[in-house]
Amino acid sequence: QVQLQESGPGLVKPSQTLSLTCSVSGGSISRGSHYWSWIRQPAGKGLEWIGRIYISGSTNYNPSLKSRVTMSVDTSKNQFSLRLSSVTAADTAVYYCARDGEQLALQAVWGQGTLVTVSS
Amino acid sequence: DIVMTQSPDSLGVSLGERATINCKSSQSVLYSSNNKNYLAWYQQKPGQPPKLLISWASTREFGVPDRFSGSGSGTDFTLTISSLQAEDVAVYYCQQYYSIPPAFGGGTKVEIK
């Protein structure tokens, strides 16, 4: 059974770049026709889809964040990553990585999430 | 972009009673070529990630109790919990995956009355 685990700094300074990695275990990131997504959730608020990446490197980003988001995948490490530049306090949230359904943009398997706080 | 609107924001239901959550999309999520609604429901318990409950508007994921059911088509959808159990206390989200970006509703908090 595939499991996902987010990792990265829990505190990022304003204007800097947030960097997170999602490690996939229990199966190869290259197996199947899955996209791999990032979603975030500010405390007490709803869910916002950030974007997704395929093992080929093909990406889709939420237009609301597109100018600041970069995603990458490392199949040799069974990982994929998120970079969000020029962060502000509004980017403080729990960040989740997830595996999408086969060729579907729903999130079938989720990591536990990691809290990232933007503060000086 | 498609916008998802849920109602109510919160819902208090007695144990064993029915809970009904509504979800409306700003445009149809019914794909005519396969007659499928690209609508999912998630359950999020405190301190946990969301869990996919239902896809295709009405198809329960493996292991989801049959007291959970989804219905609707086009732009209007409903999640029903037929007999609320204590473990069903959670926030429920609908999501359209018809187009990018996939979008979530604002969530409905279900509590015990």
PDB file of C-alpha atoms in Angstrom:
ATOM      1  CA  GLN A   1       0.000   0.000   0.000  1.00  0.00           C
ATOM      2  CA  VAL A   2       1.430   3.326  -1.068  1.00  0.00           C
ATOM      3  CA  GLN A   3       2.264   5.788   1.699  1.00  0.00           C
ATOM      4  CA  LEU A   4       3.374   9.385   1.400  1.00  0.00           C
ATOM      5  CA  GLN A   5       5.386  11.514   3.812  1.00  0.00           C
ATOM      6  CA  GLU A   6       6.053  15.223   3.570  1.00  0.00           C
ATOM      7  CA  SER A   7       9.286  16.736   4.844  1.00  0.00           C
ATOM      8  CA  GLY A   8      10.879  20.150   4.947  1.00  0.00           C
ATOM      9  CA  PRO A   9      11.392  23.221   7.108  1.00  0.00           C
ATOM     10  CA  GLY A  10       8.523  24.109   9.378  1.00  0.00           C
ATOM     11  CA  LEU A  11       9.456  27.784   9.452  1.00  0.00           C
ATOM     12  CA  VAL A  12      10.203  29.992   6.461  1.00  0.00           C
ATOM     13  CA  LYS A  13      10.929  33.713   6.459  1.00  0.00           C
ATOM     14  CA  PRO A  14       8.800  36.120   4.418  1.00  0.00           C
ATOM     15  CA  SER A  15      10.015  36.642   0.847  1.00  0.00           C
ATOM     16  CA  GLN A  16      11.980  33.384   0.934  1.00  0.00           C
ATOM     17  CA  THR A  17      11.223  30.111  -0.820  1.00  0.00           C
ATOM     18  CA  LEU A  18       9.294  27.274   0.771  1.00  0.00           C
ATOM     19  CA  SER A  19      10.666  23.856  -0.193  1.00  0.00           C
ATOM     20  CA  LEU A  20       8.998  20.546   0.589  1.00  0.00           C
ATOM     21  CA  THR A  21       9.604  16.973  -0.455  1.00  0.00           C
ATOM     22  CA  CYS A  22       7.183  14.084  -0.546  1.00  0.00           C
ATOM     23  CA  SER A  23       8.655  10.614  -0.134  1.00  0.00           C
ATOM     24  CA  VAL A  24       6.681   7.737  -1.554  1.00  0.00           C
ATOM     25  CA  SER A  25       6.937   4.275   0.000  1.00  0.00           C
ATOM     26  CA  GLY A  26       5.204   0.977  -0.620  1.00  0.00           C
ATOM     27  CA  GLY A  27       5.349   1.329  -4.378  1.00  0.00           C
ATOM     28  CA  SER A  28       7.186   2.981  -7.220  1.00  0.00           C
ATOM     29  CA  ILE A  29       6.345   6.557  -8.080  1.00  0.00           C
ATOM     30  CA  SER A  30       6.704   5.494 -11.697  1.00  0.00           C
ATOM     31  CA  ARG A  31       4.084   2.759 -11.547  1.00  0.00           C
ATOM     32  CA  GLY A  32       0.695   3.436 -13.072  1.00  0.00           C
ATOM     33  CA  SER A  33      -0.687   6.567 -14.671  1.00  0.00           C
ATOM     34  CA  HIS A  34      -0.818   8.753 -11.599  1.00  0.00           C
ATOM     35  CA  TYR A  35      -0.200  12.407 -11.162  1.00  0.00           C
ATOM     36  CA  TRP A  36       1.254  13.517  -7.823  1.00  0.00           C
ATOM     37  CA  SER A  37      -0.337  16.553  -6.213  1.00  0.00           C
ATOM     38  CA  TRP A  38       0.259  19.185  -3.549  1.00  0.00           C
ATOM     39  CA  ILE A  39      -2.656  20.643  -1.578  1.00  0.00           C
ATOM     40  CA  ARG A  40      -2.595  23.106   1.294  1.00  0.00           C
ATOM     41  CA  GLN A  41      -4.915  24.046   4.130  1.00  0.00           C
ATOM     42  CA  PRO A  42      -4.586  27.140   6.323  1.00  0.00           C
ATOM     43  CA  ALA A  43      -5.537  26.559   9.937  1.00  0.00           C
ATOM     44  CA  GLY A  44      -9.306  26.262  10.317  1.00  0.00           C
ATOM     45  CA  LYS A  45      -9.894  26.774   6.603  1.00  0.00           C
ATOM     46  CA  GLY A  46     -10.580  24.765   3.477  1.00  0.00           C
ATOM     47  CA  LEU A  47      -8.433  22.928   0.965  1.00  0.00           C
ATOM     48  CA  GLU A  48      -6.559  24.556  -1.907  1.00  0.00           C
ATOM     49  CA  TRP A  49      -5.035  22.514  -4.727  1.00  0.00           C
ATOM     50  CA  ILE A  50      -1.590  23.846  -5.546  1.00  0.00           C
ATOM     51  CA  GLY A  51      -0.618  21.721  -8.508  1.00  0.00           C
ATOM     52  CA  ARG A  52       0.479  18.317  -9.758  1.00  0.00           C
ATOM     53  CA  ILE A  53       3.302  16.593 -11.565  1.00  0.00           C
ATOM     54  CA  TYR A  54       3.613  13.464 -13.661  1.00  0.00           C
ATOM     55  CA  ILE A  55       6.708  11.257 -13.728  1.00  0.00           C
ATOM     56  CA  SER A  56       7.543  12.674 -17.150  1.00  0.00           C
ATOM     57  CA  GLY A  57       7.888  16.075 -15.489  1.00  0.00           C
ATOM     58  CA  SER A  58       4.667  17.402 -16.970  1.00  0.00           C
ATOM     59  CA  THR A  59       2.960  19.809 -14.579  1.00  0.00           C
ATOM     60  CA  ASN A  60      -0.290  21.630 -13.975  1.00  0.00           C
ATOM     61  CA  TYR A  61      -0.432  24.506 -11.512  1.00  0.00           C
ATOM     62  CA  ASN A  62      -3.272  26.425  -9.929  1.00  0.00           C
ATOM     63  CA  PRO A  63      -3.420  29.742 -11.802  1.00  0.00           C
ATOM     64  CA  SER A  64      -3.689  31.546  -8.467  1.00  0.00           C
ATOM     65  CA  LEU A  65      -0.179  30.353  -7.540  1.00  0.00           C
ATOM     66  CA  LYS A  66       1.363  29.562 -10.907  1.00  0.00           C
ATOM     67  CA  SER A  67       3.855  32.430 -10.944  1.00  0.00           C
ATOM     68  CA  ARG A  68       5.424  31.230  -7.676  1.00  0.00           C
ATOM     69  CA  VAL A  69       5.223  27.421  -7.903  1.00  0.00           C
ATOM     70  CA  THR A  70       7.716  24.914  -9.220  1.00  0.00           C
ATOM     71  CA  MET A  71       7.339  21.162  -8.910  1.00  0.00           C
ATOM     72  CA  SER A  72       9.849  18.466  -9.706  1.00  0.00           C
ATOM     73  CA  VAL A  73      10.103  14.691  -9.493  1.00  0.00           C
ATOM     74  CA  ASP A  74      13.034  12.396  -8.743  1.00  0.00           C
ATOM     75  CA  THR A  75      12.115   8.867  -9.737  1.00  0.00           C
ATOM     76  CA  SER A  76      15.451   7.474  -8.518  1.00  0.00           C
ATOM     77  CA  LYS A  77      14.609   8.619  -4.986  1.00  0.00           C
ATOM     78  CA  ASN A  78      10.873   7.934  -5.305  1.00  0.00           C
ATOM     79  CA  GLN A  79      10.180  11.543  -4.378  1.00  0.00           C
ATOM     80  CA  PHE A  80       8.563  14.662  -5.713  1.00  0.00           C
ATOM     81  CA  SER A  81       8.982  18.220  -4.531  1.00  0.00           C
ATOM     82  CA  LEU A  82       7.340  21.608  -4.220  1.00  0.00           C
ATOM     83  CA  ARG A  83       8.940  25.038  -4.247  1.00  0.00           C
ATOM     84  CA  LEU A  84       6.892  28.140  -3.528  1.00  0.00           C
ATOM     85  CA  SER A  85       8.727  31.416  -3.879  1.00  0.00           C
ATOM     86  CA  SER A  86       8.232  34.866  -2.360  1.00  0.00           C
ATOM     87  CA  VAL A  87       6.172  33.537   0.536  1.00  0.00           C
ATOM     88  CA  THR A  88       4.091  35.701   2.849  1.00  0.00           C
ATOM     89  CA  ALA A  89       2.109  34.997   5.999  1.00  0.00           C
ATOM     90  CA  ALA A  90      -0.811  34.023   3.748  1.00  0.00           C
ATOM     91  CA  ASP A  91       1.165  30.945   2.720  1.00  0.00           C
ATOM     92  CA  THR A  92       1.147  29.596   6.281  1.00  0.00           C
ATOM     93  CA  ALA A  93      -0.690  26.296   6.102  1.00  0.00           C
ATOM     94  CA  VAL A  94      -0.547  22.545   6.426  1.00  0.00           C
ATOM     95  CA  TYR A  95       0.851  21.251   3.149  1.00  0.00           C
ATOM     96  CA  TYR A  96      -0.227  17.817   1.939  1.00  0.00           C
ATOM     97  CA  CYS A  97       1.170  15.687  -0.822  1.00  0.00           C
ATOM     98  CA  ALA A  98      -1.116  13.182  -2.487  1.00  0.00           C
ATOM     99  CA  ARG A  99      -1.355  10.600  -5.221  1.00  0.00           C
ATOM    100  CA  ASP A 100      -4.075  11.264  -7.738  1.00  0.00           C
ATOM    101  CA  GLY A 101      -6.304   8.602  -9.205  1.00  0.00           C
ATOM    102  CA  GLU A 102      -5.312   6.929 -12.478  1.00  0.00           C
ATOM    103  CA  GLN A 103      -5.495   9.778 -14.998  1.00  0.00           C
ATOM    104  CA  LEU A 104      -7.902  11.568 -12.668  1.00  0.00           C
ATOM    105  CA  ALA A 105      -7.460  14.820 -10.782  1.00  0.00           C
ATOM    106  CA  LEU A 106      -8.845  13.545  -7.507  1.00  0.00           C
ATOM    107  CA  GLN A 107      -6.580  12.760  -4.554  1.00  0.00           C
ATOM    108  CA  ALA A 108      -6.885   9.106  -3.621  1.00  0.00           C
ATOM    109  CA  VAL A 109      -3.948   8.749  -1.195  1.00  0.00           C
ATOM    110  CA  TRP A 110      -2.736  11.508   1.122  1.00  0.00           C
ATOM    111  CA  GLY A 111       0.290  12.158   3.264  1.00  0.00           C
ATOM    112  CA  GLN A 112      -0.193  13.202   6.883  1.00  0.00           C
ATOM    113  CA  GLY A 113       0.665  16.806   6.107  1.00  0.00           C
ATOM    114  CA  THR A 114       3.297  19.185   7.383  1.00  0.00           C
ATOM    115  CA  LEU A 115       2.763  22.610   8.916  1.00  0.00           C
ATOM    116  CA  VAL A 116       4.740  25.416   7.346  1.00  0.00           C
ATOM    117  CA  THR A 117       4.715  28.763   9.112  1.00  0.00           C
ATOM    118  CA  VAL A 118       5.878  31.906   7.368  1.00  0.00           C
ATOM    119  CA  SER A 119       7.257  34.300   9.932  1.00  0.00           C
ATOM    120  CA  SER A 120      10.337  36.369  10.589  1.00  0.00           C
TER     121      SER A 120
ATOM    122  CA  ASP B   1     -12.307  27.870 -13.137  1.00  0.00           C
ATOM    123  CA  ILE B   2     -15.155  25.884 -11.630  1.00  0.00           C
ATOM    124  CA  VAL B   3     -16.307  27.103  -8.213  1.00  0.00           C
ATOM    125  CA  MET B   4     -17.790  24.663  -5.699  1.00  0.00           C
ATOM    126  CA  THR B   5     -20.294  25.834  -3.094  1.00  0.00           C
ATOM    127  CA  GLN B   6     -21.362  23.700  -0.158  1.00  0.00           C
ATOM    128  CA  SER B   7     -24.263  24.084   2.238  1.00  0.00           C
ATOM    129  CA  PRO B   8     -24.754  24.239   5.111  1.00  0.00           C
ATOM    130  CA  ASP B   9     -21.463  25.356   6.659  1.00  0.00           C
ATOM    131  CA  SER B  10     -22.231  23.239   9.714  1.00  0.00           C
ATOM    132  CA  LEU B  11     -24.773  20.654  10.692  1.00  0.00           C
ATOM    133  CA  GLY B  12     -25.819  19.205  14.042  1.00  0.00           C
ATOM    134  CA  VAL B  13     -27.449  15.792  13.823  1.00  0.00           C
ATOM    135  CA  SER B  14     -28.553  13.347  16.502  1.00  0.00           C
ATOM    136  CA  LEU B  15     -26.946   9.936  16.621  1.00  0.00           C
ATOM    137  CA  GLY B  16     -28.756   7.568  14.294  1.00  0.00           C
ATOM    138  CA  GLU B  17     -30.370  10.371  12.330  1.00  0.00           C
ATOM    139  CA  ARG B  18     -29.761  11.414   8.731  1.00  0.00           C
ATOM    140  CA  ALA B  19     -27.249  14.053   7.692  1.00  0.00           C
ATOM    141  CA  THR B  20     -27.499  15.714   4.295  1.00  0.00           C
ATOM    142  CA  ILE B  21     -24.834  17.917   2.725  1.00  0.00           C
ATOM    143  CA  ASN B  22     -25.294  19.815  -0.512  1.00  0.00           C
ATOM    144  CA  CYS B  23     -22.731  20.786  -3.112  1.00  0.00           C
ATOM    145  CA  LYS B  24     -23.203  22.940  -6.181  1.00  0.00           C
ATOM    146  CA  SER B  25     -20.752  23.534  -9.007  1.00  0.00           C
ATOM    147  CA  SER B  26     -20.639  26.727 -11.065  1.00  0.00           C
ATOM    148  CA  GLN B  27     -20.766  24.654 -14.242  1.00  0.00           C
ATOM    149  CA  SER B  28     -21.637  21.083 -15.086  1.00  0.00           C
ATOM    150  CA  VAL B  29     -19.124  18.401 -14.147  1.00  0.00           C
ATOM    151  CA  LEU B  30     -20.941  15.765 -16.201  1.00  0.00           C
ATOM    152  CA  TYR B  31     -18.737  14.567 -19.047  1.00  0.00           C
ATOM    153  CA  SER B  32     -21.051  13.764 -21.933  1.00  0.00           C
ATOM    154  CA  SER B  33     -18.765  11.257 -23.667  1.00  0.00           C
ATOM    155  CA  ASN B  34     -18.889   8.801 -20.754  1.00  0.00           C
ATOM    156  CA  ASN B  35     -21.924  10.119 -18.839  1.00  0.00           C
ATOM    157  CA  LYS B  36     -19.888  10.380 -15.640  1.00  0.00           C
ATOM    158  CA  ASN B  37     -19.956  13.126 -13.042  1.00  0.00           C
ATOM    159  CA  TYR B  38     -16.447  14.166 -12.028  1.00  0.00           C
ATOM    160  CA  LEU B  39     -17.404  14.834  -8.404  1.00  0.00           C
ATOM    161  CA  ALA B  40     -15.767  13.465  -5.257  1.00  0.00           C
ATOM    162  CA  TRP B  41     -16.491  13.638  -1.534  1.00  0.00           C
ATOM    163  CA  TYR B  42     -13.855  13.656   1.190  1.00  0.00           C
ATOM    164  CA  GLN B  43     -14.043  13.281   4.957  1.00  0.00           C
ATOM    165  CA  GLN B  44     -11.551  15.067   7.203  1.00  0.00           C
ATOM    166  CA  LYS B  45     -11.373  14.285  10.901  1.00  0.00           C
ATOM    167  CA  PRO B  46      -9.509  16.629  13.274  1.00  0.00           C
ATOM    168  CA  GLY B  47      -5.749  16.399  12.915  1.00  0.00           C
ATOM    169  CA  GLN B  48      -5.967  14.044   9.949  1.00  0.00           C
ATOM    170  CA  PRO B  49      -5.622  14.426   6.194  1.00  0.00           C
ATOM    171  CA  PRO B  50      -8.760  14.208   4.081  1.00  0.00           C
ATOM    172  CA  LYS B  51      -9.937  10.754   3.127  1.00  0.00           C
ATOM    173  CA  LEU B  52     -11.566  10.020  -0.216  1.00  0.00           C
ATOM    174  CA  LEU B  53     -15.055   8.626   0.427  1.00  0.00           C
ATOM    175  CA  ILE B  54     -16.858   8.798  -2.889  1.00  0.00           C
ATOM    176  CA  SER B  55     -15.873   9.325  -6.516  1.00  0.00           C
ATOM    177  CA  TRP B  56     -17.972   9.653  -9.665  1.00  0.00           C
ATOM    178  CA  ALA B  57     -20.591  11.359  -7.476  1.00  0.00           C
ATOM    179  CA  SER B  58     -21.923   8.074  -6.096  1.00  0.00           C
ATOM    180  CA  THR B  59     -19.240   5.344  -6.049  1.00  0.00           C
ATOM    181  CA  ARG B  60     -18.035   4.542  -2.547  1.00  0.00           C
ATOM    182  CA  GLU B  61     -14.342   3.792  -2.110  1.00  0.00           C
ATOM    183  CA  PHE B  62     -13.362   0.385  -0.795  1.00  0.00           C
ATOM    184  CA  GLY B  63     -14.124   0.070   2.910  1.00  0.00           C
ATOM    185  CA  VAL B  64     -16.432   3.082   3.164  1.00  0.00           C
ATOM    186  CA  PRO B  65     -19.572   2.131   5.130  1.00  0.00           C
ATOM    187  CA  ASP B  66     -22.765   1.959   3.114  1.00  0.00           C
ATOM    188  CA  ARG B  67     -24.423   4.549   5.348  1.00  0.00           C
ATOM    189  CA  PHE B  68     -22.537   7.048   3.174  1.00  0.00           C
ATOM    190  CA  SER B  69     -24.146   7.700  -0.181  1.00  0.00           C
ATOM    191  CA  GLY B  70     -23.709  10.261  -2.910  1.00  0.00           C
ATOM    192  CA  SER B  71     -26.214  11.436  -5.466  1.00  0.00           C
ATOM    193  CA  GLY B  72     -26.826  14.135  -8.033  1.00  0.00           C
ATOM    194  CA  SER B  73     -25.735  15.047 -11.527  1.00  0.00           C
ATOM    195  CA  GLY B  74     -24.600  18.016 -13.564  1.00  0.00           C
ATOM    196  CA  THR B  75     -24.244  20.855 -11.068  1.00  0.00           C
ATOM    197  CA  ASP B  76     -26.108  19.677  -7.953  1.00  0.00           C
ATOM    198  CA  PHE B  77     -24.909  16.955  -5.633  1.00  0.00           C
ATOM    199  CA  THR B  78     -25.689  15.544  -2.204  1.00  0.00           C
ATOM    200  CA  LEU B  79     -23.801  13.504   0.363  1.00  0.00           C
ATOM    201  CA  THR B  80     -26.067  11.620   2.760  1.00  0.00           C
ATOM    202  CA  ILE B  81     -25.111   9.856   5.947  1.00  0.00           C
ATOM    203  CA  SER B  82     -28.153   7.684   6.571  1.00  0.00           C
ATOM    204  CA  SER B  83     -27.609   7.010  10.264  1.00  0.00           C
ATOM    205  CA  LEU B  84     -25.004   9.228  11.898  1.00  0.00           C
ATOM    206  CA  GLN B  85     -22.437   7.492  14.068  1.00  0.00           C
ATOM    207  CA  ALA B  86     -20.088   9.152  16.540  1.00  0.00           C
ATOM    208  CA  GLU B  87     -17.095   8.381  14.310  1.00  0.00           C
ATOM    209  CA  ASP B  88     -18.671  10.370  11.459  1.00  0.00           C
ATOM    210  CA  VAL B  89     -17.984  13.691  13.206  1.00  0.00           C
ATOM    211  CA  ALA B  90     -15.798  15.445  10.664  1.00  0.00           C
ATOM    212  CA  VAL B  91     -15.647  18.101   7.982  1.00  0.00           C
ATOM    213  CA  TYR B  92     -16.851  16.947   4.589  1.00  0.00           C
ATOM    214  CA  TYR B  93     -15.650  18.435   1.304  1.00  0.00           C
ATOM    215  CA  CYS B  94     -16.887  18.032  -2.219  1.00  0.00           C
ATOM    216  CA  GLN B  95     -14.452  18.386  -5.117  1.00  0.00           C
ATOM    217  CA  GLN B  96     -14.790  18.633  -8.854  1.00  0.00           C
ATOM    218  CA  TYR B  97     -12.104  16.875 -10.878  1.00  0.00           C
ATOM    219  CA  TYR B  98     -13.680  17.630 -14.253  1.00  0.00           C
ATOM    220  CA  SER B  99     -11.169  20.333 -15.077  1.00  0.00           C
ATOM    221  CA  ILE B 100      -7.894  21.797 -13.907  1.00  0.00           C
ATOM    222  CA  PRO B 101      -7.632  23.259 -11.342  1.00  0.00           C
ATOM    223  CA  PRO B 102      -9.613  20.702  -9.349  1.00  0.00           C
ATOM    224  CA  ALA B 103     -11.572  22.677  -6.771  1.00  0.00           C
ATOM    225  CA  PHE B 104     -12.935  21.911  -3.339  1.00  0.00           C
ATOM    226  CA  GLY B 105     -16.054  23.228  -1.696  1.00  0.00           C
ATOM    227  CA  GLY B 106     -15.691  25.205   1.497  1.00  0.00           C
ATOM    228  CA  GLY B 107     -16.533  22.237   3.703  1.00  0.00           C
ATOM    229  CA  THR B 108     -19.414  21.236   5.950  1.00  0.00           C
ATOM    230  CA  LYS B 109     -18.767  20.476   9.596  1.00  0.00           C
ATOM    231  CA  VAL B 110     -20.915  17.638  10.926  1.00  0.00           C
ATOM    232  CA  GLU B 111     -21.391  17.457  14.674  1.00  0.00           C
ATOM    233  CA  ILE B 112     -23.519  15.499  17.113  1.00  0.00           C
ATOM    234  CA  LYS B 113     -26.596  17.363  18.338  1.00  0.00           C
TER     235      LYS B 113
END
